[in-house]
Amino acid sequence: MELALAEKTACDSLASNFIDSEAYEAFVKKSVEDLKSRGKSLEGARALDLSCGSGRLALGLAEAGCSKVVASDAAGPETAAFQTLLRGGIVSVSLQIEGEIFEKREVTWKKPSRDRVSFVEIRVAEEETAGVIEKLRTASGGDGYDVVTLFCGMEKSRDPKALVEVARSLVRQGGTLFIGYTGAWNDRIAPASKWVGGVGAGGPTVGAALESRLSPMGRCEESGWDLEVVVRDTARKTSVAVVRVETFVKAEGAYTNGVKTGGEEDVTMSGAGEAGTETLQWKEEGEKVAMYERTAMVQVYLDMHFSPETLLGVENFPKACARECGDLARELLLDSSGGPRGGLRVLELGGGVGRFAFEAARWASEVWGSDYSEAFVKAARGVKETGVAEWGVVKAGGLREEKRACLKEDLGIGEAERERVKDFIRVDATKLDLPPSLLEETKTEAGAFDLIFGGNLIDRLPDPLSFLQKVGGMLKKDGLLVLSSPYTWLSDMTPREKWIGGREVDGKAIRTESALRDLLLKEGGDARGPRCFVEARPPKNIAFVIRESERTFQRTQSQRTVWQKTQ
Ligand SMILES: C[S@@+](CC[C@H](N)C(=O)[O-])C[C@H]1O[C@@H](n2cnc3c(N)ncnc32)[C@H](O)[C@@H]1O
């Protein structure tokens, strides 16, 4: 079964809003506290939720005591599901587990408070702002709303400035506007001229631009908070947005309706993409360049590998994997004297920009880093040569913030470790035709390594089976193959017929974890596999975080498996 992208996105967000709904519950709780601190309440309030999507926040506001909640958005699969829920119906959601394996779940919302919620379809664009404001004001049954929420809506809107103007106009005097944003603008959704802040070097931040556009509403400085919104993409992979929520209050008597102030960004609009402020977009669709050769990808992986910061509280992935491999090597590759057998020789395949190799050099005597991407290999070599990694992180509006890490000072990787990393080379893991430089150094064509690591690799290979069939030949007897993968199969990377798991065959779901056993274990059931391994340790999860921009991340659980060659 393959869901259309729009349908899958709607399912993911419905599931995250209604099944893993912590963010929405936290939003309502925080807004209640915020209002209380200013002597206000949701009790009996009239609320408007702009950009309501599947309506979870609107339903939460009604549940928290609002007497009337108007939820509005453009028509789409999410708002269609919301209307079904409002009618008391059942929405069936397909959650992606792995590849083409899905789990069906049902979502309902039977609470009586839903009778206080209504949906109004709108299409926000500059030329239609007045009509939209009128429609929503009429829906309020009065002169506007006590509380207006605009949560994660600006970045999805074709006209964020118009949306903010709608929000501003509909807050009653004395009312409160909560705006939640990431500033991860996307020029395929809205042109830069419509973004609210975060445009051009030296331009206002999103917070400052909002303050200026919403004037004379005041921003409550002390009440801003960060909220983690998690959308489940597969059973192992999530998209995480750290949303900044700001509160604006329209003081009694301080507002002249219809007077538009601001215009702050117009001054700096031309700054986007100026020299020295390279614009980075995380997803460069339609580009001819292979994904892992793209400049933006190199930057993202340099950040993931070499940033000394701990992102979302998760330990650096290549570092954690190298420590894990070191522990496994000590436990499983000891000689009779208790020491490692004559110095360990390690190969990493699909290693990206190389952090694992430097970390593994803490316990191995010789490490070879490799990847198929020329750009990644070049970046890794650059770090080895200079001892320094330099990259940029996408800020609001696609601007980049320069980052830098020294192997020695920032990451504790000394000259000796750097020396033990022999080289970074280009190797196709599905062919394993090692270059002459490596064959010469290792003095052998096969059976050269004590440990081979492939992190987040097998689900990115065009032919994973070919890799599994060949990789054992590169290991010494008793050598370890350590794999780690979230099994995020994508037909763009691996043709569907080559997925080793994440498939339904004859109505039976084949998970990658068991497919690996069938192929690799000596007594495995799949004759196509090398079947020359034992599983030396039970599987274990190792998390990783990829920072897409300042406030948006992917957080994934990669499953590490350990295979020891028996012959
Ligand atoms: C998801 S990234 C993982 C990078 C790194 N191991 C990590 O976890 O940060 C997948 C890597 O596989 C590499 N790759 C894709 N096809 C490959 C192939 N045929 N042979 C070797 N590496 C390949 C990509 O270039 C990319 O670096």
Coordinates of C-alpha atoms and ligand atoms in Angstrom, one line a residue:
M1 CA 0.0 0.0 0.0
E2 CA 1.3 3.4 -0.8
L3 CA -0.4 6.5 0.4
A4 CA -0.3 9.7 -1.7
L5 CA 2.0 12.2 0.0
A6 CA -0.8 14.7 0.9
E7 CA -2.8 11.8 2.5
K8 CA 0.2 10.5 4.3
T9 CA 1.1 14.0 5.6
A10 CA -2.5 14.4 6.8
C11 CA -2.4 11.0 8.5
D12 CA 0.9 11.9 10.2
S13 CA -0.3 15.2 11.5
L14 CA -3.7 13.8 12.6
A15 CA -1.9 11.1 14.5
S16 CA 0.5 13.5 16.1
N17 CA -2.4 15.9 17.0
F18 CA -4.8 13.3 18.4
I19 CA -2.7 10.2 19.3
D20 CA 0.6 11.8 20.5
S21 CA -1.1 15.0 21.5
E22 CA 1.2 16.3 24.2
A23 CA 2.1 19.5 22.4
Y24 CA -1.5 20.5 22.1
E25 CA -2.3 19.7 25.7
A26 CA 0.8 21.6 26.7
F27 CA -0.2 24.6 24.6
V28 CA -3.6 24.8 26.2
K29 CA -2.1 24.4 29.7
K30 CA 0.5 27.1 29.1
S31 CA -2.0 29.5 27.6
V32 CA -4.3 29.0 30.6
E33 CA -1.3 29.8 33.0
D34 CA -0.3 32.8 30.8
L35 CA -3.8 34.2 30.9
K36 CA -4.1 33.6 34.6
S37 CA -0.9 35.5 35.3
R38 CA -2.6 38.6 33.7
G39 CA -5.9 38.1 35.5
K40 CA -7.7 36.5 32.4
S41 CA -9.1 33.1 31.7
L42 CA -10.3 30.8 28.9
E43 CA -13.4 30.2 30.9
G44 CA -16.3 31.6 28.9
A45 CA -13.9 33.2 26.3
R46 CA -14.6 33.4 22.6
A47 CA -11.6 32.0 20.8
L48 CA -10.4 31.8 17.2
D49 CA -7.9 29.2 16.0
L50 CA -6.4 30.4 12.7
S51 CA -4.7 27.7 10.7
C52 CA -6.5 25.0 12.6
G53 CA -5.5 22.0 10.5
S54 CA -7.1 19.0 11.9
G55 CA -8.6 21.1 14.8
R56 CA -6.9 19.5 17.8
L57 CA -6.1 22.9 19.3
A58 CA -9.6 24.3 18.7
L59 CA -11.1 21.2 20.4
G60 CA -8.7 21.6 23.3
L61 CA -9.6 25.3 23.8
A62 CA -13.3 24.3 23.9
E63 CA -12.5 21.6 26.4
A64 CA -10.6 24.1 28.6
G65 CA -13.8 26.2 28.9
C66 CA -14.2 28.5 26.0
S67 CA -17.8 29.3 25.3
K68 CA -17.3 29.5 21.5
V69 CA -14.4 28.4 19.3
V70 CA -14.1 29.2 15.6
A71 CA -11.5 27.2 13.8
S72 CA -10.5 28.3 10.4
D73 CA -8.2 27.1 7.6
A74 CA -8.0 26.5 3.9
A75 CA -9.8 23.3 2.7
G76 CA -7.7 20.1 2.7
P77 CA -7.5 16.5 3.9
E78 CA -6.9 17.7 7.5
T79 CA -9.8 20.1 7.7
A80 CA -12.0 17.4 6.1
A81 CA -11.0 15.0 8.9
F82 CA -11.7 17.7 11.4
Q83 CA -15.2 18.3 10.1
T84 CA -15.9 14.5 10.4
L85 CA -14.7 14.6 14.0
L86 CA -17.0 17.6 14.6
R87 CA -19.9 15.6 13.3
G88 CA -19.0 12.9 15.8
G89 CA -17.7 10.6 13.1
I90 CA -14.6 8.3 13.0
V91 CA -11.5 9.1 11.1
S92 CA -9.3 6.2 10.0
V93 CA -5.6 7.0 10.1
S94 CA -2.8 4.9 8.5
L95 CA 0.4 5.2 10.5
Q96 CA 3.6 4.2 8.6
I97 CA 5.6 1.7 10.6
E98 CA 8.3 0.8 8.1
G99 CA 8.4 1.0 4.3
E100 CA 5.0 -0.1 3.1
I101 CA 3.9 -1.5 6.4
F102 CA 1.1 0.6 8.0
E103 CA -1.0 0.3 11.1
K104 CA -4.6 1.5 11.0
R105 CA -5.8 3.5 13.9
E106 CA -9.1 5.3 14.5
V107 CA -9.5 8.8 15.8
T108 CA -12.7 10.1 17.3
W109 CA -13.6 13.1 19.5
K110 CA -16.9 12.5 21.3
K111 CA -16.6 15.1 24.1
P112 CA -19.7 17.3 24.3
S113 CA -17.5 20.5 24.3
R114 CA -17.1 19.9 20.5
D115 CA -20.6 21.4 20.1
R116 CA -19.0 24.8 20.9
V117 CA -16.6 24.5 18.0
S118 CA -17.3 25.4 14.4
F119 CA -15.2 25.3 11.3
V120 CA -15.0 28.2 8.8
E121 CA -13.2 27.7 5.6
I122 CA -10.9 30.6 4.5
R123 CA -8.3 31.3 2.0
V124 CA -5.8 34.0 3.2
A125 CA -4.2 36.2 0.6
E126 CA -3.4 39.9 0.7
E127 CA -6.1 40.9 -1.7
E128 CA -8.7 38.9 0.2
T129 CA -7.8 39.9 3.7
A130 CA -10.7 42.3 4.3
G131 CA -13.2 39.6 3.2
V132 CA -11.6 37.0 5.5
I133 CA -11.6 39.3 8.4
E134 CA -15.3 40.1 7.8
K135 CA -16.3 36.4 7.5
L136 CA -14.5 35.5 10.8
R137 CA -15.8 38.6 12.6
T138 CA -19.3 37.6 11.7
A139 CA -18.6 34.0 12.9
S140 CA -17.5 35.4 16.3
G141 CA -21.1 36.7 16.8
G142 CA -19.7 39.9 18.1
D143 CA -16.7 42.3 17.6
G144 CA -14.0 39.7 17.5
Y145 CA -12.3 37.3 19.9
D146 CA -10.9 37.3 23.4
V147 CA -8.3 34.8 22.4
V148 CA -6.8 34.2 19.0
T149 CA -4.3 31.4 18.3
L150 CA -2.0 31.1 15.3
F151 CA 0.0 28.0 16.0
C152 CA 2.6 26.7 13.4
G153 CA 0.4 28.4 10.7
M154 CA 2.6 31.2 9.4
E155 CA 5.2 28.9 7.8
K156 CA 2.5 26.8 6.0
S157 CA 0.7 29.9 4.7
R158 CA 1.0 31.3 1.2
D159 CA 0.8 34.7 2.7
P160 CA 2.1 34.9 6.3
K161 CA 1.9 38.7 6.5
A162 CA -1.8 38.6 5.5
L163 CA -2.5 35.9 8.1
V164 CA -0.9 38.0 10.8
E165 CA -3.0 40.9 9.7
V166 CA -6.1 38.8 10.0
A167 CA -5.1 37.6 13.5
R168 CA -4.3 41.2 14.6
S169 CA -7.7 42.5 13.4
L170 CA -9.8 39.9 15.1
V171 CA -8.4 40.3 18.7
R172 CA -10.9 42.3 20.8
Q173 CA -9.6 45.1 22.9
G174 CA -8.2 43.5 26.0
G175 CA -7.8 40.2 24.1
T176 CA -4.8 38.0 23.7
L177 CA -3.1 36.6 20.6
F178 CA -0.8 33.6 20.9
I179 CA 1.5 33.1 17.9
G180 CA 3.7 29.9 17.7
Y181 CA 6.4 29.9 15.0
T182 CA 9.7 28.2 13.9
G183 CA 10.8 30.8 11.3
A184 CA 11.6 27.9 9.0
W185 CA 10.2 29.7 5.9
N186 CA 10.0 27.9 2.6
D187 CA 10.0 29.9 -0.6
R188 CA 8.2 27.1 -2.4
I189 CA 5.2 27.9 -0.1
A190 CA 5.5 31.7 0.2
P191 CA 7.8 34.1 -1.5
A192 CA 10.3 35.9 0.7
S193 CA 8.4 39.2 0.3
K194 CA 5.6 37.7 2.3
W195 CA 7.7 36.3 5.2
V196 CA 7.4 37.9 8.6
G197 CA 11.0 38.6 9.7
G198 CA 14.0 36.5 9.2
V199 CA 14.7 38.0 5.8
G200 CA 18.2 39.2 4.9
A201 CA 21.2 39.6 7.1
G202 CA 20.6 42.3 9.7
G203 CA 16.9 42.3 9.2
P204 CA 14.5 41.8 12.1
T205 CA 14.0 38.4 13.7
V206 CA 10.6 36.9 13.4
G207 CA 9.8 38.0 17.0
A208 CA 10.8 41.6 16.3
A209 CA 8.9 41.7 13.0
L210 CA 5.8 40.3 14.7
E211 CA 6.1 43.0 17.3
S212 CA 6.3 45.7 14.7
R213 CA 3.5 44.4 12.5
L214 CA 1.1 43.8 15.5
S215 CA 1.7 47.2 17.0
P216 CA 0.0 48.8 18.9
M217 CA -0.5 45.3 20.5
G218 CA 2.2 44.7 23.0
R219 CA 4.4 41.6 23.3
C220 CA 4.5 40.1 26.8
E221 CA 8.3 39.5 26.9
E222 CA 8.2 37.4 30.1
S223 CA 5.6 35.0 28.8
G224 CA 7.3 33.5 25.7
W225 CA 7.8 29.8 25.8
D226 CA 9.3 26.9 23.6
L227 CA 7.1 23.9 22.8
E228 CA 8.3 20.7 21.2
V229 CA 5.9 19.6 18.5
V230 CA 6.6 16.1 17.3
V231 CA 5.2 14.5 14.2
R232 CA 5.6 10.8 13.8
D233 CA 6.8 10.0 10.2
T234 CA 7.5 6.2 10.8
A235 CA 7.7 4.1 13.9
R236 CA 11.3 5.1 14.3
K237 CA 11.5 8.6 12.7
T238 CA 9.9 11.9 13.9
S239 CA 10.0 15.5 12.8
V240 CA 10.5 17.8 15.7
A241 CA 9.8 21.5 15.7
V242 CA 10.8 23.6 18.7
V243 CA 8.1 26.2 18.4
R244 CA 8.5 29.6 20.0
V245 CA 5.2 30.9 21.4
E246 CA 4.8 34.6 21.9
T247 CA 1.9 36.4 23.6
F248 CA 0.6 39.7 22.4
V249 CA -2.0 41.7 24.2
K250 CA -4.3 44.4 22.7
A251 CA -4.6 47.0 25.5
E252 CA -8.1 48.3 26.2
G253 CA -8.7 51.5 24.2
A254 CA -5.3 51.5 22.5
Y255 CA -6.3 50.2 19.2
T256 CA -7.6 51.9 16.1
N257 CA -9.2 49.3 14.0
G258 CA -7.9 49.0 10.5
V259 CA -4.8 51.1 11.0
K260 CA -1.9 49.1 9.6
T261 CA 1.5 49.8 11.0
G262 CA 4.8 48.0 10.4
G263 CA 6.3 47.5 7.0
E264 CA 9.6 46.8 8.8
E265 CA 10.8 44.0 6.5
D266 CA 10.3 45.8 3.3
V267 CA 13.5 47.7 4.1
T268 CA 15.6 44.6 4.4
M269 CA 13.9 42.4 1.9
S270 CA 16.7 42.5 -0.7
G271 CA 19.0 41.1 1.9
A272 CA 17.9 37.5 1.4
G273 CA 20.7 35.6 -0.4
E274 CA 23.1 38.5 -0.6
A275 CA 26.8 37.9 -0.7
G276 CA 28.0 36.4 2.6
T277 CA 24.5 35.3 3.5
E278 CA 24.3 32.1 1.4
T279 CA 20.7 30.9 1.4
L280 CA 20.3 27.2 2.3
Q281 CA 17.2 25.2 1.7
W282 CA 17.1 21.8 3.4
K283 CA 15.1 20.1 0.7
E284 CA 16.2 21.2 -2.8
E285 CA 13.6 19.4 -4.8
G286 CA 14.0 19.1 -8.5
E287 CA 17.8 19.5 -8.4
K288 CA 19.9 17.3 -10.7
V289 CA 22.6 16.8 -8.1
A290 CA 22.4 13.5 -6.2
M291 CA 21.2 14.2 -2.7
Y292 CA 24.4 13.4 -0.8
E293 CA 26.5 15.6 -3.2
R294 CA 24.5 18.7 -2.3
T295 CA 26.1 21.6 -0.5
A296 CA 23.2 21.9 1.9
M297 CA 23.5 18.1 2.8
V298 CA 27.2 18.4 3.5
Q299 CA 26.4 21.3 5.9
V300 CA 23.7 19.4 7.6
Y301 CA 25.9 16.4 8.1
L302 CA 28.9 18.4 9.3
D303 CA 26.5 19.9 11.9
M304 CA 25.2 16.4 12.9
H305 CA 28.7 15.0 13.2
F306 CA 30.9 17.8 14.5
S307 CA 28.6 20.1 16.5
P308 CA 29.7 20.1 20.1
E309 CA 26.1 21.1 21.1
T310 CA 23.8 18.4 22.3
L311 CA 20.7 18.7 20.1
L312 CA 17.3 17.9 21.8
G313 CA 19.2 16.2 24.6
V314 CA 20.4 13.4 22.3
E315 CA 24.1 12.3 22.3
N316 CA 26.1 12.8 19.1
F317 CA 25.2 9.7 16.9
P318 CA 28.6 8.8 15.3
K319 CA 30.3 9.3 18.7
A320 CA 27.8 7.0 20.5
C321 CA 28.1 4.4 17.7
A322 CA 31.9 4.4 17.9
R323 CA 31.9 4.0 21.7
E324 CA 29.4 1.1 21.2
C325 CA 31.7 -0.5 18.6
G326 CA 34.7 -0.1 21.0
D327 CA 32.8 -1.8 23.8
L328 CA 31.8 -4.6 21.4
A329 CA 35.3 -5.0 20.1
R330 CA 36.7 -5.3 23.7
E331 CA 34.0 -7.8 24.7
L332 CA 34.0 -9.9 21.5
L333 CA 37.5 -9.6 20.0
L334 CA 39.8 -10.2 22.9
D335 CA 42.8 -12.5 22.5
S336 CA 44.0 -15.0 25.1
S337 CA 46.0 -12.3 26.9
G338 CA 43.0 -10.2 27.3
G339 CA 44.1 -7.5 24.8
P340 CA 42.8 -6.7 21.4
R341 CA 44.2 -9.0 18.7
G342 CA 47.3 -7.2 17.4
G343 CA 45.6 -3.8 17.0
L344 CA 42.1 -3.5 15.5
R345 CA 41.6 -2.5 11.9
V346 CA 38.3 -0.8 11.3
L347 CA 36.4 0.2 8.1
E348 CA 33.4 2.4 8.0
L349 CA 31.1 2.3 5.0
G350 CA 28.7 5.1 4.1
G351 CA 30.2 7.1 6.9
G352 CA 29.1 10.6 5.7
V353 CA 31.5 13.3 6.8
G354 CA 33.6 11.1 9.1
R355 CA 33.1 11.7 12.8
F356 CA 32.8 7.9 13.5
A357 CA 36.3 7.3 12.1
F358 CA 37.9 9.9 14.5
E359 CA 36.0 8.5 17.4
A360 CA 36.9 4.9 16.6
A361 CA 40.5 5.9 16.4
R362 CA 40.4 6.2 20.2
W363 CA 40.4 2.4 20.5
A364 CA 41.4 1.1 17.1
S365 CA 44.9 1.1 15.7
E366 CA 43.8 1.8 12.1
V367 CA 40.6 3.3 10.8
W368 CA 39.5 3.7 7.2
G369 CA 36.5 6.1 6.6
S370 CA 34.5 5.8 3.4
D371 CA 31.4 7.0 1.6
Y372 CA 30.1 7.0 -1.9
S373 CA 29.5 10.7 -2.0
E374 CA 32.5 12.7 -3.3
A375 CA 31.4 15.8 -1.5
F376 CA 31.2 13.9 1.9
V377 CA 34.6 12.3 1.4
K378 CA 36.1 15.6 0.5
A379 CA 34.6 17.2 3.6
A380 CA 35.8 14.4 5.8
R381 CA 39.3 14.6 4.3
G382 CA 39.3 18.4 4.9
V383 CA 38.6 17.8 8.6
K384 CA 41.4 15.2 8.8
E385 CA 43.9 17.6 7.1
T386 CA 43.0 20.7 9.1
G387 CA 41.7 19.3 12.4
V388 CA 38.8 21.8 12.0
A389 CA 35.2 21.4 10.8
E390 CA 33.4 24.5 9.5
W391 CA 29.8 24.6 8.4
G392 CA 26.6 26.7 8.5
V393 CA 23.2 26.2 10.2
V394 CA 20.0 27.4 8.5
K395 CA 18.4 30.2 10.5
A396 CA 15.0 31.7 9.9
G397 CA 14.6 32.7 6.3
G398 CA 17.3 30.4 5.0
L399 CA 20.2 32.6 6.2
R400 CA 23.1 30.7 7.7
E401 CA 24.9 31.0 11.0
E402 CA 28.6 30.0 10.8
K403 CA 29.7 27.2 13.1
R404 CA 33.2 25.8 13.7
A405 CA 34.6 23.0 15.8
C406 CA 38.3 22.0 16.5
L407 CA 38.8 18.3 16.8
K408 CA 41.3 18.8 19.6
E409 CA 39.9 21.7 21.7
D410 CA 36.1 21.2 21.1
L411 CA 35.8 17.4 20.6
G412 CA 38.9 16.0 22.5
I413 CA 40.2 14.2 19.4
G414 CA 44.0 14.5 19.5
E415 CA 46.8 14.3 17.0
A416 CA 47.3 10.6 17.7
E417 CA 43.7 9.7 16.8
R418 CA 43.8 11.9 13.7
E419 CA 46.9 9.9 12.6
R420 CA 45.2 6.6 13.2
V421 CA 42.5 7.6 10.7
K422 CA 44.4 6.4 7.6
D423 CA 42.2 8.1 5.0
F424 CA 38.7 8.8 3.8
I425 CA 38.1 7.2 0.5
R426 CA 35.2 6.8 -2.0
V427 CA 33.8 3.3 -1.8
D428 CA 30.5 1.9 -3.2
A429 CA 29.2 -0.3 -0.5
T430 CA 27.2 -2.4 -3.0
K431 CA 30.3 -3.2 -5.0
L432 CA 33.0 -3.1 -2.3
D433 CA 35.7 -2.6 -4.9
L434 CA 38.3 -1.1 -2.6
P435 CA 40.7 1.4 -4.2
P436 CA 44.3 0.4 -4.8
S437 CA 45.5 2.8 -2.0
L438 CA 43.6 0.7 0.6
L439 CA 44.5 -2.7 -0.9
E440 CA 48.2 -1.7 -0.9
E441 CA 48.0 -0.5 2.8
T442 CA 46.1 -3.5 4.0
K443 CA 48.2 -5.9 1.8
T444 CA 45.2 -8.0 1.1
E445 CA 42.0 -8.0 -0.9
A446 CA 39.7 -9.6 1.5
G447 CA 39.4 -10.5 5.1
A448 CA 41.3 -7.4 6.1
F449 CA 39.1 -5.9 8.9
D450 CA 38.2 -6.7 12.5
L451 CA 35.2 -4.5 12.5
I452 CA 33.0 -2.9 9.8
F453 CA 30.4 -0.3 10.7
G454 CA 27.6 0.9 8.4
G455 CA 25.5 3.5 10.2
N456 CA 22.2 4.6 8.6
L457 CA 23.4 3.0 5.4
I458 CA 21.4 0.0 4.3
D459 CA 18.1 1.9 3.7
R460 CA 20.0 4.3 1.5
L461 CA 21.7 1.8 -0.8
P462 CA 20.4 1.1 -4.3
D463 CA 21.0 -2.6 -3.7
P464 CA 21.3 -3.5 0.0
L465 CA 21.3 -7.3 -0.7
S466 CA 24.4 -7.0 -2.8
F467 CA 26.1 -5.1 0.1
L468 CA 25.1 -7.8 2.6
Q469 CA 26.3 -10.6 0.2
K470 CA 29.8 -9.0 -0.2
V471 CA 30.5 -7.4 3.2
G472 CA 31.4 -10.6 5.0
G473 CA 34.3 -11.1 2.6
M474 CA 36.0 -8.0 3.9
L475 CA 36.0 -9.3 7.5
K476 CA 38.5 -11.5 9.3
K477 CA 37.2 -14.7 10.8
D478 CA 35.3 -13.7 14.0
G479 CA 35.2 -10.1 12.7
L480 CA 32.2 -7.9 13.6
L481 CA 29.7 -6.3 11.2
V482 CA 27.9 -3.6 13.1
L483 CA 24.9 -2.1 11.4
S484 CA 22.6 0.6 12.5
S485 CA 19.5 1.8 10.7
P486 CA 16.0 3.2 11.2
Y487 CA 14.8 1.2 8.1
T488 CA 13.4 4.3 6.5
W489 CA 13.0 2.8 3.1
L490 CA 12.4 5.3 0.2
S491 CA 11.8 4.3 -3.4
D492 CA 13.9 7.3 -4.4
M493 CA 17.0 5.7 -2.8
T494 CA 16.3 2.0 -3.1
P495 CA 13.9 0.6 -5.8
R496 CA 11.0 -1.0 -4.0
E497 CA 11.8 -4.5 -5.3
K498 CA 15.3 -4.2 -3.6
W499 CA 14.0 -3.3 -0.1
I500 CA 15.0 -6.2 2.1
G501 CA 12.2 -5.4 4.6
G502 CA 9.4 -3.0 5.2
R503 CA 7.3 -4.8 2.6
E504 CA 4.2 -6.9 2.5
V505 CA 4.7 -10.2 0.7
D506 CA 1.6 -12.4 0.2
G507 CA -0.2 -10.2 2.7
K508 CA 2.5 -10.8 5.3
A509 CA 4.5 -7.9 6.7
I510 CA 8.3 -8.5 6.5
R511 CA 10.2 -6.3 9.0
T512 CA 13.8 -5.5 8.2
E513 CA 15.1 -6.7 11.5
S514 CA 13.9 -10.3 10.8
A515 CA 14.9 -10.1 7.1
L516 CA 18.4 -9.3 8.2
R517 CA 18.4 -12.5 10.4
D518 CA 17.1 -14.5 7.5
L519 CA 19.9 -13.3 5.3
L520 CA 22.8 -13.1 7.6
L521 CA 22.5 -15.9 10.2
K522 CA 24.2 -19.2 9.5
E523 CA 20.8 -21.0 10.0
G524 CA 18.9 -18.2 8.3
G525 CA 16.0 -19.0 5.9
D526 CA 16.9 -16.8 2.9
A527 CA 19.2 -18.6 0.5
R528 CA 20.2 -15.3 -1.1
G529 CA 22.0 -14.2 2.0
P530 CA 25.7 -15.0 2.9
R531 CA 24.4 -16.8 6.0
C532 CA 27.8 -16.9 7.7
F533 CA 27.1 -14.8 10.8
V534 CA 25.9 -15.3 14.4
E535 CA 24.0 -12.5 16.1
A536 CA 26.5 -11.6 18.8
R537 CA 24.3 -9.2 20.8
P538 CA 20.6 -8.3 20.9
P539 CA 19.5 -5.3 18.9
K540 CA 19.5 -1.9 20.6
N541 CA 18.3 1.6 19.7
I542 CA 20.7 4.5 19.2
A543 CA 19.0 7.9 18.6
F544 CA 20.1 10.6 16.3
V545 CA 19.1 14.1 15.6
I546 CA 19.5 16.0 12.3
R547 CA 19.1 19.8 12.6
E548 CA 17.3 21.0 9.5
S549 CA 17.2 24.6 10.7
E550 CA 17.5 26.5 14.0
R551 CA 14.1 25.3 15.3
T552 CA 13.3 22.2 13.1
F553 CA 14.8 18.7 13.5
Q554 CA 14.5 15.1 12.7
R555 CA 14.7 12.8 15.7
T556 CA 15.1 9.1 14.8
Q557 CA 15.8 5.8 16.5
S558 CA 18.3 3.8 14.6
Q559 CA 18.5 0.1 15.4
R560 CA 22.0 -1.2 15.9
T561 CA 22.5 -4.9 15.2
V562 CA 25.8 -6.9 15.7
W563 CA 26.8 -9.8 13.5
Q564 CA 30.0 -11.9 14.1
K565 CA 31.5 -13.8 11.2
T566 CA 31.7 -17.5 11.9
Q567 CA 34.1 -18.7 9.2
Ligands
LIG1 C1 21.8 8.7 6.0 S1 23.4 9.0 5.5 C2 24.4 8.4 6.9 C3 25.7 9.0 7.0 C4 26.4 8.6 8.3 N1 26.7 7.2 8.4 C5 25.6 9.0 9.5 O1 24.9 8.2 10.1 O2 25.6 10.2 9.8 C6 23.7 7.7 4.3 C7 25.0 7.7 3.7 O3 25.1 6.6 2.8 C8 25.9 7.0 1.7 N2 25.7 6.1 0.6 C9 24.6 6.1 -0.3 N3 24.8 5.1 -1.2 C10 26.0 4.5 -1.0 C11 26.8 3.5 -1.6 N4 26.3 2.9 -2.7 N5 28.0 3.2 -1.0 C12 28.4 3.8 0.1 N6 27.8 4.8 0.7 C13 26.6 5.2 0.2 C14 25.5 8.4 1.5 O4 26.5 9.1 0.7 C15 25.4 8.9 2.9 O5 26.6 9.4 3.4

